[in-house]
């Protein structure tokens, strides 16, 4: 069965739009995206985020800075957004140019406006099993997608391939919290195939086209493909070879149309939740 991120995210976005429409307070949720430089992929991602926000009635602004921007200057700009009470949610589009230290910049955003959930306080809470209002969007989107298909990960052997701070590590924590037994693999893992062969759930977040093929997967497993890779032909593909993997898997996400749309939907959900928290409204935990 295909885990359809397009259909699932559409339903989620409709719910968010309805909630935004129901807000009676003086302010609407407002999201600010900060983009440094002219990375073509980042331009596309950020434009999509702004467009979806707009469609939901969420206010959005894009703050652009040139590629040669100094770290100190960028931090000052983020401090201004921290102080601005009309702004509920702030994100810095990654990757940042080389002269800027990503972690130091992400730590500048106030935890309560950290819509990507990357601040050490929010990540630390996730580690401790305390749900922050905004969870990292891609892994949270994966969990929502699994929930939508009523997939219970409790007791499953899960293999996460890739240990990035934005996907691999937080999805490891979320799956652990939901009682999966997680093995975190990466470029130095010896014999990845052996881990994959015994895994009931595989999350691939590597960034290499078709690195995982069906013959290494356990029959009946669940495959979540986070990778976005462009082939020389221009085609977008995941880290998993979809055609061979679908022969083995019980559930699989397509690329595109799987994890990607869920990520944007979670960004919108996080924006709404941060707005609610800042208005003194209690938000319900959904993950932990
Ligand atoms: P990254 O690019 O920071 O790191 C890649 C990870 O893969 C590293 O941890 C590395 O150890 C591991 N790796 C590399 N080669 C490997 C190998 N041969 N075997 C096992 N592990 C290996 O990771 P990222 O930022 O999480 O991005 C991964 C992919 O996910 C990229 O294609 C990215 O574009 C995509 N992505 C998609 C979304 C989405 O919304 N769909 C969001 C974030 C990232």
PDB file of N, CA and C in Angstrom, residues 136-198:
ATOM      1  N   UNK A 136      10.223  18.915  15.121  1.00  0.00           N
ATOM      2  CA  UNK A 136      10.860  18.982  13.793  1.00  0.00           C
ATOM      3  C   UNK A 136       9.918  18.432  12.710  1.00  0.00           C
ATOM      4  N   UNK A 137       9.760  19.228  11.640  1.00  0.00           N
ATOM      5  CA  UNK A 137       8.638  19.000  10.717  1.00  0.00           C
ATOM      6  C   UNK A 137       8.705  17.682   9.951  1.00  0.00           C
ATOM      7  N   UNK A 138       9.872  17.319   9.433  1.00  0.00           N
ATOM      8  CA  UNK A 138       9.928  16.108   8.606  1.00  0.00           C
ATOM      9  C   UNK A 138       9.656  14.855   9.445  1.00  0.00           C
ATOM     10  N   UNK A 139      10.364  14.658  10.569  1.00  0.00           N
ATOM     11  CA  UNK A 139      10.035  13.469  11.366  1.00  0.00           C
ATOM     12  C   UNK A 139       8.613  13.495  11.920  1.00  0.00           C
ATOM     13  N   UNK A 140       8.137  14.679  12.320  1.00  0.00           N
ATOM     14  CA  UNK A 140       6.749  14.749  12.819  1.00  0.00           C
ATOM     15  C   UNK A 140       5.781  14.382  11.689  1.00  0.00           C
ATOM     16  N   UNK A 141       6.093  14.807  10.476  1.00  0.00           N
ATOM     17  CA  UNK A 141       5.257  14.470   9.318  1.00  0.00           C
ATOM     18  C   UNK A 141       5.234  12.965   9.070  1.00  0.00           C
ATOM     19  N   UNK A 142       6.364  12.319   9.276  1.00  0.00           N
ATOM     20  CA  UNK A 142       6.425  10.856   9.115  1.00  0.00           C
ATOM     21  C   UNK A 142       5.501  10.191  10.140  1.00  0.00           C
ATOM     22  N   UNK A 143       5.566  10.659  11.387  1.00  0.00           N
ATOM     23  CA  UNK A 143       4.736  10.053  12.432  1.00  0.00           C
ATOM     24  C   UNK A 143       3.250  10.269  12.131  1.00  0.00           C
ATOM     25  N   UNK A 144       2.900  11.457  11.642  1.00  0.00           N
ATOM     26  CA  UNK A 144       1.496  11.749  11.286  1.00  0.00           C
ATOM     27  C   UNK A 144       1.034  10.848  10.151  1.00  0.00           C
ATOM     28  N   UNK A 145       1.934  10.619   9.191  1.00  0.00           N
ATOM     29  CA  UNK A 145       1.592   9.765   8.051  1.00  0.00           C
ATOM     30  C   UNK A 145       1.357   8.328   8.526  1.00  0.00           C
ATOM     31  N   UNK A 146       2.235   7.837   9.399  1.00  0.00           N
ATOM     32  CA  UNK A 146       2.048   6.480   9.941  1.00  0.00           C
ATOM     33  C   UNK A 146       0.735   6.407  10.720  1.00  0.00           C
ATOM     34  N   UNK A 147       0.453   7.447  11.498  1.00  0.00           N
ATOM     35  CA  UNK A 147      -0.798   7.490  12.271  1.00  0.00           C
ATOM     36  C   UNK A 147      -2.012   7.452  11.337  1.00  0.00           C
ATOM     37  N   UNK A 148      -1.919   8.201  10.227  1.00  0.00           N
ATOM     38  CA  UNK A 148      -3.061   8.275   9.301  1.00  0.00           C
ATOM     39  C   UNK A 148      -3.392   6.900   8.735  1.00  0.00           C
ATOM     40  N   UNK A 149      -2.369   6.053   8.593  1.00  0.00           N
ATOM     41  CA  UNK A 149      -2.594   4.695   8.075  1.00  0.00           C
ATOM     42  C   UNK A 149      -2.692   3.668   9.215  1.00  0.00           C
ATOM     43  N   UNK A 150      -2.867   4.199  10.435  1.00  0.00           N
ATOM     44  CA  UNK A 150      -3.047   3.347  11.632  1.00  0.00           C
ATOM     45  C   UNK A 150      -1.920   2.333  11.798  1.00  0.00           C
ATOM     46  N   UNK A 151      -0.715   2.763  11.495  1.00  0.00           N
ATOM     47  CA  UNK A 151       0.443   1.882  11.672  1.00  0.00           C
ATOM     48  C   UNK A 151       0.999   2.106  13.071  1.00  0.00           C
ATOM     49  N   UNK A 152       0.950   1.045  13.869  1.00  0.00           N
ATOM     50  CA  UNK A 152       1.451   1.114  15.244  1.00  0.00           C
ATOM     51  C   UNK A 152       2.890   0.588  15.231  1.00  0.00           C
ATOM     52  N   UNK A 153       3.823   1.425  15.627  1.00  0.00           N
ATOM     53  CA  UNK A 153       5.246   1.026  15.533  1.00  0.00           C
ATOM     54  C   UNK A 153       5.730   0.323  16.798  1.00  0.00           C
ATOM     55  N   UNK A 154       4.871   0.228  17.805  1.00  0.00           N
ATOM     56  CA  UNK A 154       5.278  -0.349  19.085  1.00  0.00           C
ATOM     57  C   UNK A 154       5.823  -1.771  18.884  1.00  0.00           C
ATOM     58  N   UNK A 155       7.024  -1.989  19.380  1.00  0.00           N
ATOM     59  CA  UNK A 155       7.632  -3.318  19.316  1.00  0.00           C
ATOM     60  C   UNK A 155       8.309  -3.639  17.998  1.00  0.00           C
ATOM     61  N   UNK A 156       8.154  -2.765  16.980  1.00  0.00           N
ATOM     62  CA  UNK A 156       8.791  -3.058  15.682  1.00  0.00           C
ATOM     63  C   UNK A 156      10.293  -2.802  15.751  1.00  0.00           C
ATOM     64  N   UNK A 157      11.039  -3.549  14.952  1.00  0.00           N
ATOM     65  CA  UNK A 157      12.460  -3.233  14.736  1.00  0.00           C
ATOM     66  C   UNK A 157      12.512  -2.166  13.660  1.00  0.00           C
ATOM     67  N   UNK A 158      12.996  -0.990  14.021  1.00  0.00           N
ATOM     68  CA  UNK A 158      13.054   0.114  13.057  1.00  0.00           C
ATOM     69  C   UNK A 158      14.504   0.447  12.757  1.00  0.00           C
ATOM     70  N   UNK A 159      14.770   0.689  11.477  1.00  0.00           N
ATOM     71  CA  UNK A 159      16.115   1.099  11.079  1.00  0.00           C
ATOM     72  C   UNK A 159      16.015   2.496  10.482  1.00  0.00           C
ATOM     73  N   UNK A 160      16.731   3.450  11.074  1.00  0.00           N
ATOM     74  CA  UNK A 160      16.805   4.804  10.518  1.00  0.00           C
ATOM     75  C   UNK A 160      18.172   4.919   9.852  1.00  0.00           C
ATOM     76  N   UNK A 161      18.171   5.249   8.570  1.00  0.00           N
ATOM     77  CA  UNK A 161      19.450   5.391   7.869  1.00  0.00           C
ATOM     78  C   UNK A 161      19.688   6.881   7.621  1.00  0.00           C
ATOM     79  N   UNK A 162      20.747   7.413   8.229  1.00  0.00           N
ATOM     80  CA  UNK A 162      21.032   8.854   8.197  1.00  0.00           C
ATOM     81  C   UNK A 162      20.874   9.422   9.594  1.00  0.00           C
ATOM     82  N   UNK A 163      21.886  10.189  10.043  1.00  0.00           N
ATOM     83  CA  UNK A 163      21.850  10.689  11.433  1.00  0.00           C
ATOM     84  C   UNK A 163      21.867  12.217  11.486  1.00  0.00           C
ATOM     85  N   UNK A 164      21.155  12.858  10.545  1.00  0.00           N
ATOM     86  CA  UNK A 164      21.131  14.326  10.570  1.00  0.00           C
ATOM     87  C   UNK A 164      20.333  14.820  11.770  1.00  0.00           C
ATOM     88  N   UNK A 165      20.616  16.086  12.156  1.00  0.00           N
ATOM     89  CA  UNK A 165      19.857  16.682  13.269  1.00  0.00           C
ATOM     90  C   UNK A 165      18.419  16.985  12.872  1.00  0.00           C
ATOM     91  N   UNK A 166      18.178  17.124  11.563  1.00  0.00           N
ATOM     92  CA  UNK A 166      16.827  17.545  11.148  1.00  0.00           C
ATOM     93  C   UNK A 166      15.894  16.360  10.873  1.00  0.00           C
ATOM     94  N   UNK A 167      16.472  15.193  10.550  1.00  0.00           N
ATOM     95  CA  UNK A 167      15.614  14.026  10.276  1.00  0.00           C
ATOM     96  C   UNK A 167      16.023  12.811  11.114  1.00  0.00           C
ATOM     97  N   UNK A 168      17.224  12.311  10.886  1.00  0.00           N
ATOM     98  CA  UNK A 168      17.624  11.015  11.457  1.00  0.00           C
ATOM     99  C   UNK A 168      17.526  10.961  12.969  1.00  0.00           C
ATOM    100  N   UNK A 169      18.159  11.924  13.650  1.00  0.00           N
ATOM    101  CA  UNK A 169      18.150  11.872  15.125  1.00  0.00           C
ATOM    102  C   UNK A 169      16.743  12.087  15.696  1.00  0.00           C
ATOM    103  N   UNK A 170      15.998  13.126  15.249  1.00  0.00           N
ATOM    104  CA  UNK A 170      14.659  13.279  15.848  1.00  0.00           C
ATOM    105  C   UNK A 170      13.693  12.132  15.527  1.00  0.00           C
ATOM    106  N   UNK A 171      13.778  11.535  14.327  1.00  0.00           N
ATOM    107  CA  UNK A 171      12.841  10.413  14.062  1.00  0.00           C
ATOM    108  C   UNK A 171      13.230   9.213  14.924  1.00  0.00           C
ATOM    109  N   UNK A 172      14.530   9.069  15.198  1.00  0.00           N
ATOM    110  CA  UNK A 172      14.953   8.002  16.120  1.00  0.00           C
ATOM    111  C   UNK A 172      14.282   8.192  17.486  1.00  0.00           C
ATOM    112  N   UNK A 173      14.254   9.442  17.957  1.00  0.00           N
ATOM    113  CA  UNK A 173      13.651   9.717  19.269  1.00  0.00           C
ATOM    114  C   UNK A 173      12.141   9.483  19.251  1.00  0.00           C
ATOM    115  N   UNK A 174      11.506   9.935  18.169  1.00  0.00           N
ATOM    116  CA  UNK A 174      10.042   9.795  18.096  1.00  0.00           C
ATOM    117  C   UNK A 174       9.637   8.322  18.035  1.00  0.00           C
ATOM    118  N   UNK A 175      10.357   7.552  17.239  1.00  0.00           N
ATOM    119  CA  UNK A 175      10.036   6.114  17.138  1.00  0.00           C
ATOM    120  C   UNK A 175      10.308   5.411  18.464  1.00  0.00           C
ATOM    121  N   UNK A 176      11.384   5.813  19.124  1.00  0.00           N
ATOM    122  CA  UNK A 176      11.705   5.221  20.434  1.00  0.00           C
ATOM    123  C   UNK A 176      10.591   5.531  21.426  1.00  0.00           C
ATOM    124  N   UNK A 177      10.133   6.786  21.388  1.00  0.00           N
ATOM    125  CA  UNK A 177       9.071   7.205  22.298  1.00  0.00           C
ATOM    126  C   UNK A 177       7.793   6.400  22.077  1.00  0.00           C
ATOM    127  N   UNK A 178       7.580   6.002  20.817  1.00  0.00           N
ATOM    128  CA  UNK A 178       6.400   5.181  20.474  1.00  0.00           C
ATOM    129  C   UNK A 178       6.727   3.680  20.577  1.00  0.00           C
ATOM    130  N   UNK A 179       7.797   3.374  21.297  1.00  0.00           N
ATOM    131  CA  UNK A 179       8.126   1.976  21.661  1.00  0.00           C
ATOM    132  C   UNK A 179       8.645   1.095  20.530  1.00  0.00           C
ATOM    133  N   UNK A 180       9.201   1.702  19.478  1.00  0.00           N
ATOM    134  CA  UNK A 180       9.924   0.893  18.485  1.00  0.00           C
ATOM    135  C   UNK A 180      11.334   0.641  19.021  1.00  0.00           C
ATOM    136  N   UNK A 181      11.985  -0.396  18.504  1.00  0.00           N
ATOM    137  CA  UNK A 181      13.387  -0.659  18.840  1.00  0.00           C
ATOM    138  C   UNK A 181      14.209  -0.149  17.666  1.00  0.00           C
ATOM    139  N   UNK A 182      14.937   0.946  17.891  1.00  0.00           N
ATOM    140  CA  UNK A 182      15.510   1.668  16.755  1.00  0.00           C
ATOM    141  C   UNK A 182      17.017   1.443  16.624  1.00  0.00           C
ATOM    142  N   UNK A 183      17.454   1.153  15.407  1.00  0.00           N
ATOM    143  CA  UNK A 183      18.884   1.125  15.087  1.00  0.00           C
ATOM    144  C   UNK A 183      19.162   2.320  14.173  1.00  0.00           C
ATOM    145  N   UNK A 184      20.092   3.167  14.590  1.00  0.00           N
ATOM    146  CA  UNK A 184      20.424   4.358  13.800  1.00  0.00           C
ATOM    147  C   UNK A 184      21.680   4.069  12.976  1.00  0.00           C
ATOM    148  N   UNK A 185      21.530   4.040  11.664  1.00  0.00           N
ATOM    149  CA  UNK A 185      22.659   3.719  10.776  1.00  0.00           C
ATOM    150  C   UNK A 185      23.123   4.973  10.044  1.00  0.00           C
ATOM    151  N   UNK A 186      24.352   4.925   9.554  1.00  0.00           N
ATOM    152  CA  UNK A 186      24.945   6.081   8.889  1.00  0.00           C
ATOM    153  C   UNK A 186      26.059   5.610   7.971  1.00  0.00           C
ATOM    154  N   UNK A 187      26.840   6.563   7.472  1.00  0.00           N
ATOM    155  CA  UNK A 187      27.824   6.205   6.439  1.00  0.00           C
ATOM    156  C   UNK A 187      28.921   5.269   6.953  1.00  0.00           C
ATOM    157  N   UNK A 188      29.121   5.203   8.250  1.00  0.00           N
ATOM    158  CA  UNK A 188      30.175   4.326   8.795  1.00  0.00           C
ATOM    159  C   UNK A 188      29.613   2.989   9.304  1.00  0.00           C
ATOM    160  N   UNK A 189      28.317   2.796   9.148  1.00  0.00           N
ATOM    161  CA  UNK A 189      27.710   1.541   9.612  1.00  0.00           C
ATOM    162  C   UNK A 189      28.270   0.370   8.805  1.00  0.00           C
ATOM    163  N   UNK A 190      28.680  -0.677   9.513  1.00  0.00           N
ATOM    164  CA  UNK A 190      29.150  -1.882   8.820  1.00  0.00           C
ATOM    165  C   UNK A 190      27.958  -2.788   8.579  1.00  0.00           C
ATOM    166  N   UNK A 191      27.883  -3.287   7.397  1.00  0.00           N
ATOM    167  CA  UNK A 191      26.836  -4.249   7.027  1.00  0.00           C
ATOM    168  C   UNK A 191      25.414  -3.717   7.256  1.00  0.00           C
ATOM    169  N   UNK A 192      25.135  -2.607   6.596  1.00  0.00           N
ATOM    170  CA  UNK A 192      23.788  -2.027   6.631  1.00  0.00           C
ATOM    171  C   UNK A 192      22.745  -3.057   6.170  1.00  0.00           C
ATOM    172  N   UNK A 193      23.130  -3.868   5.190  1.00  0.00           N
ATOM    173  CA  UNK A 193      22.186  -4.853   4.631  1.00  0.00           C
ATOM    174  C   UNK A 193      21.624  -5.770   5.728  1.00  0.00           C
ATOM    175  N   UNK A 194      22.507  -6.185   6.632  1.00  0.00           N
ATOM    176  CA  UNK A 194      22.066  -7.115   7.689  1.00  0.00           C
ATOM    177  C   UNK A 194      21.030  -6.438   8.581  1.00  0.00           C
ATOM    178  N   UNK A 195      21.223  -5.145   8.847  1.00  0.00           N
ATOM    179  CA  UNK A 195      20.244  -4.417   9.681  1.00  0.00           C
ATOM    180  C   UNK A 195      18.924  -4.296   8.916  1.00  0.00           C
ATOM    181  N   UNK A 196      19.029  -3.938   7.639  1.00  0.00           N
ATOM    182  CA  UNK A 196      17.810  -3.761   6.834  1.00  0.00           C
ATOM    183  C   UNK A 196      17.016  -5.058   6.738  1.00  0.00           C
ATOM    184  N   UNK A 197      17.733  -6.159   6.574  1.00  0.00           N
ATOM    185  CA  UNK A 197      17.057  -7.452   6.404  1.00  0.00           C
ATOM    186  C   UNK A 197      16.199  -7.839   7.605  1.00  0.00           C
ATOM    187  N   UNK A 198      16.551  -7.303   8.783  1.00  0.00           N
ATOM    188  CA  UNK A 198      15.769  -7.681   9.976  1.00  0.00           C
ATOM    189  C   UNK A 198      14.866  -6.531  10.452  1.00  0.00           C
TER     190      UNK A 198
END
